[in-house]
PDB file of C-alpha atoms in Angstrom:
ATOM      1  CA  MET A   1      15.554 -23.087  12.770  1.00  0.00           C
ATOM      2  CA  ALA A   2      14.584 -19.633  14.337  1.00  0.00           C
ATOM      3  CA  ALA A   3      15.457 -18.144  11.131  1.00  0.00           C
ATOM      4  CA  LYS A   4      12.891 -20.409   9.276  1.00  0.00           C
ATOM      5  CA  LYS A   5      10.142 -19.307  12.058  1.00  0.00           C
ATOM      6  CA  GLN A   6      10.920 -15.835  11.689  1.00  0.00           C
ATOM      7  CA  ASN A   7      10.632 -16.165   7.544  1.00  0.00           C
ATOM      8  CA  GLY A   8       7.264 -18.106   8.098  1.00  0.00           C
ATOM      9  CA  SER A   9       6.098 -15.540  10.248  1.00  0.00           C
ATOM     10  CA  LYS A  10       7.038 -12.941   7.746  1.00  0.00           C
ATOM     11  CA  ALA A  11       5.214 -14.749   5.290  1.00  0.00           C
ATOM     12  CA  THR A  12       1.981 -14.891   7.238  1.00  0.00           C
ATOM     13  CA  THR A  13       2.483 -11.351   8.252  1.00  0.00           C
ATOM     14  CA  GLN A  14       2.682 -10.514   4.776  1.00  0.00           C
ATOM     15  CA  LYS A  15      -0.433 -12.229   3.564  1.00  0.00           C
ATOM     16  CA  GLN A  16      -2.326 -10.456   6.711  1.00  0.00           C
ATOM     17  CA  ASN A  17      -1.258  -7.265   5.529  1.00  0.00           C
ATOM     18  CA  ASN A  18      -2.278  -8.510   1.746  1.00  0.00           C
ATOM     19  CA  ALA A  19      -5.648  -9.321   3.023  1.00  0.00           C
ATOM     20  CA  LYS A  20      -6.346  -6.205   4.963  1.00  0.00           C
ATOM     21  CA  GLU A  21      -5.020  -3.776   1.988  1.00  0.00           C
ATOM     22  CA  GLU A  22      -7.632  -5.670  -0.346  1.00  0.00           C
ATOM     23  CA  SER A  23     -10.271  -5.416   2.360  1.00  0.00           C
ATOM     24  CA  GLN A  24      -9.788  -1.601   2.693  1.00  0.00           C
ATOM     25  CA  LYS A  25      -9.651  -1.380  -1.351  1.00  0.00           C
ATOM     26  CA  GLN A  26     -12.931  -3.395  -1.300  1.00  0.00           C
ATOM     27  CA  LYS A  27     -14.368  -0.815   1.237  1.00  0.00           C
ATOM     28  CA  GLU A  28     -13.232   2.322  -0.372  1.00  0.00           C
ATOM     29  CA  PRO A  29     -16.135   4.476  -1.736  1.00  0.00           C
ATOM     30  CA  VAL A  30     -16.650   4.517  -5.593  1.00  0.00           C
ATOM     31  CA  PRO A  31     -16.463   7.936  -7.138  1.00  0.00           C
ATOM     32  CA  SER A  32     -19.980   9.285  -8.534  1.00  0.00           C
ATOM     33  CA  ILE A  33     -20.472   8.102 -11.985  1.00  0.00           C
ATOM     34  CA  VAL A  34     -22.808   9.941 -14.294  1.00  0.00           C
ATOM     35  CA  ALA A  35     -23.854   8.195 -17.706  1.00  0.00           C
ATOM     36  CA  ARG A  36     -25.630   9.529 -20.588  1.00  0.00           C
ATOM     37  CA  ILE A  37     -26.750   7.795 -23.901  1.00  0.00           C
ATOM     38  CA  ASP A  38     -24.962   9.579 -26.769  1.00  0.00           C
ATOM     39  CA  ARG A  39     -26.806   7.437 -29.524  1.00  0.00           C
ATOM     40  CA  MET A  40     -29.627   4.693 -29.657  1.00  0.00           C
ATOM     41  CA  ILE A  41     -29.093   1.990 -32.317  1.00  0.00           C
ATOM     42  CA  ASP A  42     -32.203   0.644 -33.841  1.00  0.00           C
ATOM     43  CA  ARG A  43     -30.569  -1.292 -36.770  1.00  0.00           C
ATOM     44  CA  GLU A  44     -32.053  -4.579 -37.676  1.00  0.00           C
ATOM     45  CA  GLY A  45     -29.819  -7.491 -37.157  1.00  0.00           C
ATOM     46  CA  SER A  46     -27.104  -5.444 -34.975  1.00  0.00           C
ATOM     47  CA  SER A  47     -26.823  -6.737 -31.255  1.00  0.00           C
ATOM     48  CA  ILE A  48     -25.702  -2.928 -30.369  1.00  0.00           C
ATOM     49  CA  LYS A  49     -28.300  -1.033 -28.750  1.00  0.00           C
ATOM     50  CA  ALA A  50     -26.783   2.074 -27.815  1.00  0.00           C
ATOM     51  CA  ILE A  51     -23.526   3.922 -27.456  1.00  0.00           C
ATOM     52  CA  ALA A  52     -22.973   5.371 -24.059  1.00  0.00           C
ATOM     53  CA  SER A  53     -20.499   7.918 -22.077  1.00  0.00           C
ATOM     54  CA  VAL A  54     -19.619   8.261 -18.311  1.00  0.00           C
ATOM     55  CA  ASN A  55     -18.388  10.753 -16.412  1.00  0.00           C
ATOM     56  CA  ILE A  56     -16.472   9.639 -13.329  1.00  0.00           C
ATOM     57  CA  GLY A  57     -15.970  11.847 -10.211  1.00  0.00           C
ATOM     58  CA  GLY A  58     -16.123  14.866 -12.333  1.00  0.00           C
ATOM     59  CA  ALA A  59     -12.486  14.423 -13.448  1.00  0.00           C
ATOM     60  CA  PHE A  60     -12.646  11.210 -15.902  1.00  0.00           C
ATOM     61  CA  ALA A  61     -14.655  10.658 -18.928  1.00  0.00           C
ATOM     62  CA  MET A  62     -15.146   7.151 -21.018  1.00  0.00           C
ATOM     63  CA  HIS A  63     -16.520   7.092 -24.167  1.00  0.00           C
ATOM     64  CA  GLY A  64     -17.658   4.256 -26.478  1.00  0.00           C
ATOM     65  CA  ILE A  65     -19.310   2.022 -23.948  1.00  0.00           C
ATOM     66  CA  LYS A  66     -21.867  -0.276 -25.655  1.00  0.00           C
ATOM     67  CA  VAL A  67     -25.207  -1.489 -24.566  1.00  0.00           C
ATOM     68  CA  ILE A  68     -25.461  -4.992 -26.261  1.00  0.00           C
ATOM     69  CA  ASP A  69     -28.465  -7.233 -26.454  1.00  0.00           C
ATOM     70  CA  SER A  70     -27.379 -10.659 -26.835  1.00  0.00           C
ATOM     71  CA  TYR A  71     -29.010 -14.116 -26.335  1.00  0.00           C
ATOM     72  CA  LYS A  72     -27.498 -14.143 -23.188  1.00  0.00           C
ATOM     73  CA  GLY A  73     -29.411 -10.912 -22.577  1.00  0.00           C
ATOM     74  CA  MET A  74     -28.474  -7.499 -22.263  1.00  0.00           C
ATOM     75  CA  PHE A  75     -25.098  -6.496 -20.963  1.00  0.00           C
ATOM     76  CA  VAL A  76     -22.736  -3.301 -20.932  1.00  0.00           C
ATOM     77  CA  SER A  77     -19.388  -3.522 -22.814  1.00  0.00           C
ATOM     78  CA  MET A  78     -16.254  -1.353 -22.112  1.00  0.00           C
ATOM     79  CA  PRO A  79     -14.301   0.409 -24.955  1.00  0.00           C
ATOM     80  CA  SER A  80     -12.148  -2.116 -26.511  1.00  0.00           C
ATOM     81  CA  GLU A  81      -9.936  -3.105 -29.447  1.00  0.00           C
ATOM     82  CA  SER A  82      -9.996  -5.964 -31.461  1.00  0.00           C
ATOM     83  CA  TYR A  83      -6.746  -8.272 -32.468  1.00  0.00           C
ATOM     84  CA  THR A  84      -6.190 -11.602 -34.249  1.00  0.00           C
ATOM     85  CA  ASP A  85      -4.700 -14.081 -31.952  1.00  0.00           C
ATOM     86  CA  GLY A  86      -2.154 -16.538 -32.898  1.00  0.00           C
ATOM     87  CA  ASP A  87      -4.727 -19.394 -34.259  1.00  0.00           C
ATOM     88  CA  GLY A  88      -6.491 -16.537 -36.506  1.00  0.00           C
ATOM     89  CA  ASN A  89      -9.482 -16.038 -34.228  1.00  0.00           C
ATOM     90  CA  LYS A  90     -10.563 -12.205 -33.522  1.00  0.00           C
ATOM     91  CA  GLN A  91     -10.245 -11.155 -29.851  1.00  0.00           C
ATOM     92  CA  TYR A  92     -11.253  -8.178 -27.962  1.00  0.00           C
ATOM     93  CA  LYS A  93      -9.090  -6.289 -25.132  1.00  0.00           C
ATOM     94  CA  GLU A  94     -10.501  -3.662 -22.878  1.00  0.00           C
ATOM     95  CA  ILE A  95      -8.860  -0.410 -23.320  1.00  0.00           C
ATOM     96  CA  CYS A  96     -10.279   0.934 -19.899  1.00  0.00           C
ATOM     97  CA  HIS A  97     -12.345  -0.603 -17.146  1.00  0.00           C
ATOM     98  CA  PRO A  98     -12.932  -0.171 -13.707  1.00  0.00           C
ATOM     99  CA  ILE A  99     -10.607  -2.146 -11.635  1.00  0.00           C
ATOM    100  CA  ASN A 100     -12.864  -3.614  -8.950  1.00  0.00           C
ATOM    101  CA  GLY A 101     -16.369  -5.177  -8.791  1.00  0.00           C
ATOM    102  CA  ALA A 102     -17.947  -2.320  -7.077  1.00  0.00           C
ATOM    103  CA  ALA A 103     -17.065   0.215  -9.582  1.00  0.00           C
ATOM    104  CA  ARG A 104     -17.771  -2.207 -12.386  1.00  0.00           C
ATOM    105  CA  ASN A 105     -21.547  -2.825 -10.679  1.00  0.00           C
ATOM    106  CA  GLU A 106     -22.021   0.974 -10.371  1.00  0.00           C
ATOM    107  CA  LEU A 107     -20.981   1.945 -13.507  1.00  0.00           C
ATOM    108  CA  VAL A 108     -22.917  -0.686 -15.385  1.00  0.00           C
ATOM    109  CA  GLN A 109     -26.066  -0.166 -13.273  1.00  0.00           C
ATOM    110  CA  LYS A 110     -25.853   3.790 -14.407  1.00  0.00           C
ATOM    111  CA  VAL A 111     -25.062   2.964 -17.809  1.00  0.00           C
ATOM    112  CA  GLN A 112     -28.375   0.661 -17.939  1.00  0.00           C
ATOM    113  CA  GLU A 113     -30.393   3.316 -16.024  1.00  0.00           C
ATOM    114  CA  ALA A 114     -29.311   5.982 -18.640  1.00  0.00           C
ATOM    115  CA  TYR A 115     -30.408   3.266 -21.263  1.00  0.00           C
ATOM    116  CA  GLN A 116     -33.725   2.687 -20.066  1.00  0.00           C
ATOM    117  CA  GLN A 117     -34.450   6.420 -19.437  1.00  0.00           C
ATOM    118  CA  ALA A 118     -33.340   6.972 -23.238  1.00  0.00           C
ATOM    119  CA  LEU A 119     -35.529   4.115 -24.163  1.00  0.00           C
ATOM    120  CA  GLU A 120     -38.707   5.555 -22.387  1.00  0.00           C
ATOM    121  CA  GLU A 121     -37.834   8.839 -23.646  1.00  0.00           C
ATOM    122  CA  GLN A 122     -38.003   7.506 -27.363  1.00  0.00           C
ATOM    123  CA  GLN A 123     -41.243   5.479 -26.676  1.00  0.00           C
ATOM    124  CA  THR A 124     -42.798   8.682 -25.319  1.00  0.00           C
ATOM    125  CA  ALA A 125     -41.795  10.942 -28.117  1.00  0.00           C
ATOM    126  CA  THR A 126     -42.875   8.102 -30.655  1.00  0.00           C
ATOM    127  CA  GLU A 127     -46.327   8.098 -29.060  1.00  0.00           C
ATOM    128  CA  GLU A 128     -46.566  11.814 -29.189  1.00  0.00           C
ATOM    129  CA  GLU A 129     -45.628  11.516 -32.880  1.00  0.00           C
ATOM    130  CA  THR A 130     -48.187   8.832 -33.643  1.00  0.00           C
ATOM    131  CA  GLN A 131     -50.732  10.865 -31.774  1.00  0.00           C
ATOM    132  CA  GLY A 132     -50.250  14.041 -33.563  1.00  0.00           C
ATOM    133  CA  GLU A 133     -50.146  12.203 -37.016  1.00  0.00           C
ATOM    134  CA  ALA A 134     -53.578  10.500 -35.824  1.00  0.00           C
ATOM    135  CA  GLU A 135     -54.755  14.049 -35.019  1.00  0.00           C
ATOM    136  CA  THR A 136     -53.886  15.492 -38.295  1.00  0.00           C
ATOM    137  CA  GLU A 137     -55.348  12.719 -40.192  1.00  0.00           C
ATOM    138  CA  ALA A 138     -58.822  13.192 -38.330  1.00  0.00           C
ATOM    139  CA  GLU A 139     -58.734  16.925 -38.936  1.00  0.00           C
ATOM    140  CA  GLN A 140     -58.223  16.225 -42.777  1.00  0.00           C
ATOM    141  CA  LEU A 141     -61.117  13.630 -42.550  1.00  0.00           C
ATOM    142  CA  SER A 142     -63.680  15.807 -40.837  1.00  0.00           C
ATOM    143  CA  PRO A 143     -65.815  18.005 -42.940  1.00  0.00           C
ATOM    144  CA  GLY A 144     -64.705  21.890 -42.611  1.00  0.00           C
ATOM    145  CA  MET A 145     -67.245  24.265 -41.212  1.00  0.00           C
TER     146      MET A 145
END
């Protein structure tokens, strides 16, 4: 019987150790993430709005991250490859991705921030272009001196 108690005790200890390790992993700092928008997509009917890249900790780069606007709202999609399952349905599998929630949240936040900044820059450039065209038209319509 003593052996059974020890096995139970070992199992409990192992569970506690696993819980401690998991807790420590969650507390580990997320490396610095720098995101940039490589391309804005303004194609009618396309749910993909931008393609982004991130630099993680100055040591790892990830390309092909998509900013998608779906009926559920905006979300960030990790690089993936498609395949057809046994039932003939198209499926997607992420090629690379964050391994914990904190890292995923940080990466998604940085990509969304970069996307918002790119949208603002695009809007500013459009407004400046429109204003420049209006000034040119006004100059052409005004009588010369």
